[in-house]
């Protein structure tokens, strides 16, 4: 009995002192030596991401293991795995999802001089819980054959009754629309946001349906005159085959709010998992993602704008035109997500 008690105390004692010995504050992996690998949970799946991982391994000798799934599933999985999760980094799209991960308590702050220097402040969480690594803008598109929609310059203008029966939108359950409305709440308050949503709903040509790609095709076909889409979807058509280019040529682009707060942008980003067993390697990978070559892979994989200041997007993306982005901190967009969902409900934007 005495021996058993001693054994238990010895185990407890060992467990209690090991984190402070290593000086590593985080998680179960704190006591483990660097194992030469990093485990990435990603909701992205582009060919260029593979090149990105290989390049990192070549440069550092650190092996990249990845699990790919839908963002919310990955967040749930990390939560369920708890302190035994092998996840080091979560990579996903949209500040709304990064905010959900943060709210789920699965992300840890990273204090990195490299990340602070390379990434603009509004594209990263104020405490370093996630970092935006490439950006996309949510833009107005119009059917060119129906003519340039004169006077349509802002998101607010979409609620003008003169566009009655001419606007198609995807569902409000989609995170891109939730984040856009969150940015409107942040800038103008919930009452103005609700008025806007109601005004846009009153202009719907049809009940919300389809994704951003369906919106582009509906606008190109003249089924709808106006819609909102993320830039990378349109850039895909611009850089696609002859059939895709023919669709692209029928669609005009308006970057909203150029004389005001700027066009709403969102990010693809990553955050360190709180229980990361390979914390140092994960931070090294995050920093690597801001290198010029990694930015190229990361942004081009999905026709996005590199987040690092001074780097240019690819030709298809650049072809959409230059614009002034909204410098609102994306953490602010997360904060208004729940309210945005409620407002969409009230407005009848299904
Ligand atoms: Fe998307």
XYZ file of C-alpha atoms and ligand atoms in Angstrom:
351
model
C 0.000 0.000 0.000
C 2.778 2.370 1.005
C 4.646 1.477 -2.156
C 1.599 2.203 -4.272
C 1.112 5.607 -2.614
C 4.748 6.438 -3.234
C 4.421 5.484 -6.867
C 1.368 7.739 -7.261
C 3.100 10.661 -5.564
C 6.176 10.175 -7.713
C 4.092 10.326 -10.876
C 2.189 13.392 -9.663
C 5.425 15.083 -8.628
C 7.016 14.447 -11.999
C 3.974 15.751 -13.839
C 3.888 18.883 -11.718
C 7.501 19.910 -12.195
C 8.109 19.102 -15.831
C 6.466 22.182 -17.474
C 8.462 24.668 -15.390
C 11.656 22.774 -16.153
C 11.184 23.253 -19.856
C 10.031 26.837 -19.537
C 7.251 26.049 -22.006
C 3.923 27.340 -20.770
C 1.559 25.511 -23.115
C -0.211 22.184 -23.005
C 0.749 18.577 -22.709
C 3.513 18.826 -25.290
C 5.332 21.423 -23.226
C 7.745 18.906 -21.775
C 8.411 17.143 -25.042
C 11.480 17.976 -27.085
C 10.969 19.351 -30.591
C 10.006 16.301 -32.563
C 10.701 17.622 -36.006
C 7.091 17.763 -37.118
C 4.106 20.053 -37.147
C 0.460 18.995 -37.316
C -1.817 21.214 -39.344
C -5.607 21.069 -39.313
C -6.707 22.902 -42.437
C -9.975 23.667 -44.167
C -8.003 24.653 -47.272
C -7.196 22.113 -49.957
C -5.296 23.617 -52.852
C -2.459 22.074 -54.859
C -0.232 25.021 -54.028
C -0.643 24.264 -50.320
C 1.192 20.969 -50.940
C 4.077 22.855 -52.551
C 4.011 25.197 -49.581
C 4.349 22.354 -47.064
C 7.122 20.681 -49.073
C 9.014 23.948 -49.314
C 8.810 24.411 -45.537
C 10.093 20.882 -44.902
C 12.981 21.419 -47.338
C 13.890 24.668 -45.600
C 13.600 23.511 -41.985
C 13.644 19.704 -41.876
C 10.298 19.845 -40.063
C 7.769 17.341 -41.385
C 4.260 18.653 -42.044
C 1.330 16.352 -41.215
C -2.073 17.561 -42.199
C -5.697 16.818 -41.624
C -8.153 18.490 -43.968
C -11.829 18.958 -43.209
C -14.506 21.596 -43.056
C -13.672 24.437 -40.611
C -16.428 23.889 -38.060
C -15.687 20.146 -38.024
C -12.009 20.863 -37.324
C -12.900 23.208 -34.455
C -15.198 20.535 -32.981
C -12.522 17.901 -33.436
C -9.877 19.953 -31.625
C -12.358 20.602 -28.801
C -13.221 16.899 -28.565
C -9.578 15.825 -28.609
C -8.939 18.207 -25.725
C -5.477 18.249 -24.206
C -4.521 15.173 -26.229
C -5.139 16.856 -29.579
C -2.203 16.459 -31.951
C -3.228 19.735 -33.640
C -0.601 22.477 -33.673
C -2.139 24.939 -36.109
C -5.645 25.600 -37.367
C -5.805 27.072 -40.868
C -9.155 28.295 -42.105
C -10.962 31.046 -43.987
C -12.941 34.033 -42.774
C -12.441 36.044 -39.591
C -15.867 34.781 -38.499
C -14.558 31.214 -38.315
C -11.295 32.265 -36.683
C -13.412 34.087 -34.132
C -15.476 30.915 -33.549
C -12.250 29.008 -32.915
C -11.087 31.690 -30.520
C -14.451 31.642 -28.715
C -14.204 27.848 -28.457
C -11.065 28.460 -26.402
C -8.793 26.368 -28.602
C -6.319 29.078 -29.680
C -3.310 30.458 -27.836
C -1.696 33.886 -28.278
C 1.551 34.106 -30.232
C 3.960 36.961 -29.665
C 6.175 37.053 -32.741
C 8.162 40.078 -33.917
C 8.231 38.585 -37.447
C 4.448 38.272 -37.649
C 3.895 41.756 -36.199
C 6.298 43.294 -38.654
C 5.125 41.447 -41.770
C 1.346 41.496 -41.283
C -0.745 44.675 -41.028
C -2.334 45.111 -37.590
C -5.935 44.989 -38.845
C -5.416 41.524 -40.356
C -4.352 39.878 -37.096
C -5.966 39.290 -33.731
C -4.906 42.010 -31.246
C -3.476 39.370 -28.871
C -1.988 37.191 -31.602
C -4.619 34.437 -31.368
C -4.856 34.288 -35.154
C -3.187 35.836 -38.174
C -4.672 36.731 -41.558
C -2.312 35.431 -44.243
C -4.148 36.362 -47.435
C -7.164 38.538 -48.131
C -10.249 38.543 -50.309
C -12.724 41.350 -50.916
C -16.515 41.060 -51.124
C -17.479 43.018 -54.225
C -20.575 44.012 -56.167
C -20.903 42.387 -59.582
C -23.290 43.455 -62.337
C -24.524 42.213 -65.678
C -22.665 44.266 -68.285
C -25.336 43.794 -70.966
C -27.870 45.566 -68.722
C -25.525 48.556 -68.512
C -23.381 50.033 -65.775
C -25.612 50.530 -62.698
C -25.128 54.268 -62.437
C -24.869 55.614 -58.916
C -24.249 52.217 -57.331
C -21.089 52.879 -55.345
C -21.595 51.452 -51.860
C -23.005 48.434 -50.032
C -25.634 50.850 -48.695
C -26.720 51.651 -52.273
C -27.843 48.025 -52.722
C -30.788 48.857 -50.437
C -31.963 51.654 -52.765
C -35.487 50.842 -54.122
C -34.291 51.622 -57.658
C -32.693 48.146 -57.740
C -35.987 46.427 -56.896
C -36.211 42.935 -58.377
C -32.632 43.063 -59.645
C -30.496 41.658 -56.819
C -29.611 38.008 -56.192
C -27.839 36.926 -53.023
C -26.656 33.725 -51.471
C -28.089 32.629 -48.136
C -27.468 34.600 -44.947
C -26.291 31.403 -43.279
C -23.127 31.794 -45.323
C -20.245 33.211 -43.308
C -19.198 35.706 -46.028
C -22.525 37.536 -45.741
C -22.483 37.282 -41.947
C -19.027 38.887 -41.848
C -20.049 41.627 -44.292
C -23.081 42.477 -42.153
C -20.855 42.377 -39.048
C -18.641 45.019 -40.650
C -21.718 47.165 -41.367
C -22.780 46.795 -37.711
C -19.258 47.812 -36.644
C -19.317 50.926 -38.837
C -22.934 52.067 -38.598
C -24.551 50.263 -35.680
C -27.221 47.522 -35.564
C -30.208 49.729 -36.462
C -28.643 50.927 -39.722
C -27.481 47.368 -40.465
C -31.034 46.070 -40.053
C -32.446 48.795 -42.271
C -29.858 47.902 -44.893
C -30.627 44.167 -44.769
C -34.365 44.866 -45.089
C -33.763 47.188 -48.027
C -31.664 44.607 -49.856
C -34.251 41.875 -49.191
C -36.927 44.161 -50.674
C -34.806 44.291 -53.847
C -34.368 40.510 -54.196
C -35.139 39.030 -57.569
C -35.467 35.561 -56.017
C -35.132 33.959 -52.572
C -31.463 33.468 -51.559
C -30.020 30.362 -53.200
C -26.729 29.013 -54.542
C -23.140 29.906 -53.724
C -20.876 32.705 -54.989
C -20.172 30.769 -58.187
C -23.906 30.436 -58.843
C -24.215 34.218 -58.286
C -21.557 34.904 -60.941
C -23.247 32.621 -63.447
C -26.703 34.070 -62.731
C -25.395 37.616 -63.233
C -23.485 36.645 -66.400
C -26.648 35.017 -67.786
C -28.726 38.110 -66.996
C -30.969 36.167 -64.626
C -29.922 38.699 -61.974
C -28.495 42.145 -62.589
C -26.556 42.507 -59.303
C -24.948 40.373 -56.633
C -22.135 40.215 -54.084
C -19.234 37.762 -54.399
C -15.728 37.214 -53.087
C -12.982 38.301 -55.463
C -11.310 34.889 -55.751
C -14.403 33.318 -57.317
C -14.394 35.901 -60.079
C -10.612 35.643 -60.529
C -11.098 31.895 -61.093
C -13.260 32.714 -64.112
C -10.765 35.337 -65.314
C -7.930 32.804 -65.194
C -9.992 29.861 -66.464
C -10.656 28.252 -69.843
C -12.434 29.919 -72.783
C -15.876 29.067 -71.381
C -14.997 30.564 -67.999
C -13.521 33.669 -69.615
C -16.692 34.174 -71.645
C -18.669 34.231 -68.375
C -16.133 36.601 -66.800
C -16.440 38.999 -69.746
C -20.172 39.392 -69.116
C -19.672 40.515 -65.525
C -18.715 44.008 -64.334
C -17.044 44.774 -61.006
C -17.663 47.504 -58.419
C -15.402 47.804 -55.379
C -17.845 49.339 -52.866
C -17.265 52.276 -50.530
C -14.150 53.646 -52.213
C -15.011 57.188 -51.116
C -15.776 56.017 -47.583
C -14.660 53.204 -45.313
C -13.306 50.990 -48.114
C -14.361 47.599 -49.487
C -14.995 44.824 -46.949
C -12.090 42.380 -46.895
C -11.720 39.118 -45.086
C -8.873 36.637 -44.639
C -7.577 33.144 -44.884
C -5.710 32.748 -41.637
C -4.191 30.552 -38.992
C -3.965 30.294 -35.242
C -1.803 28.330 -32.816
C -3.758 25.613 -31.014
C -3.604 26.039 -27.240
C -2.559 22.441 -26.645
C -0.059 22.360 -29.547
C 2.453 19.553 -28.914
C 4.908 21.151 -31.364
C 4.520 24.781 -30.374
C 7.914 26.063 -31.511
C 7.580 24.367 -34.911
C 4.064 25.739 -35.309
C 5.247 29.302 -34.707
C 8.083 28.733 -37.132
C 5.558 27.576 -39.736
C 3.380 30.635 -39.093
C 6.386 32.887 -39.615
C 7.348 30.961 -42.745
C 3.867 31.652 -44.135
C 4.740 35.352 -44.229
C 7.867 34.810 -46.369
C 7.592 36.046 -49.933
C 7.599 32.584 -51.533
C 5.089 31.150 -49.057
C 2.820 34.163 -49.514
C 2.876 33.508 -53.240
C 1.809 29.859 -52.780
C -0.748 30.688 -50.127
C -2.388 33.584 -51.977
C -2.246 32.012 -55.446
C -3.739 28.744 -54.231
C -7.059 30.534 -54.000
C -6.507 33.686 -56.102
C -6.264 35.894 -53.026
C -4.283 39.022 -52.170
C -1.063 38.394 -50.208
C -1.451 39.771 -46.671
C 2.162 40.875 -46.380
C 2.544 44.545 -47.164
C 4.038 45.306 -50.580
C 3.398 41.912 -52.234
C 1.229 41.910 -55.358
C -1.523 39.452 -56.301
C -1.413 37.287 -59.457
C -2.540 38.640 -62.854
C -6.117 37.301 -62.681
C -6.665 38.954 -59.293
C -4.890 42.182 -60.257
C -7.131 42.310 -63.340
C -10.173 42.921 -61.129
C -8.730 46.350 -60.370
C -7.001 48.217 -57.561
C -9.054 49.274 -54.562
C -9.035 50.705 -51.064
C -9.751 47.984 -48.477
C -11.667 48.609 -45.258
C -8.997 48.793 -42.506
C -11.441 47.641 -39.792
C -9.744 45.136 -37.485
C -11.109 41.717 -38.367
C -11.475 40.763 -34.706
C -14.219 43.409 -34.672
C -16.074 41.426 -37.336
C -16.061 38.361 -35.113
C -17.578 40.280 -32.242
C -20.754 41.120 -34.215
C -21.396 37.692 -35.764
C -24.269 36.679 -33.476
C -25.990 40.022 -33.899
C -25.589 39.827 -37.681
C -27.322 36.425 -37.747
C -30.233 37.857 -35.724
C -30.559 40.856 -38.035
C -30.629 38.650 -41.151
C -33.414 36.638 -39.511
C -35.429 39.744 -38.705
C -34.941 41.075 -42.230
C -36.172 37.825 -43.760
C -32.867 37.233 -45.584
C -32.956 33.432 -45.441
Fe -15.182 30.497 -50.592
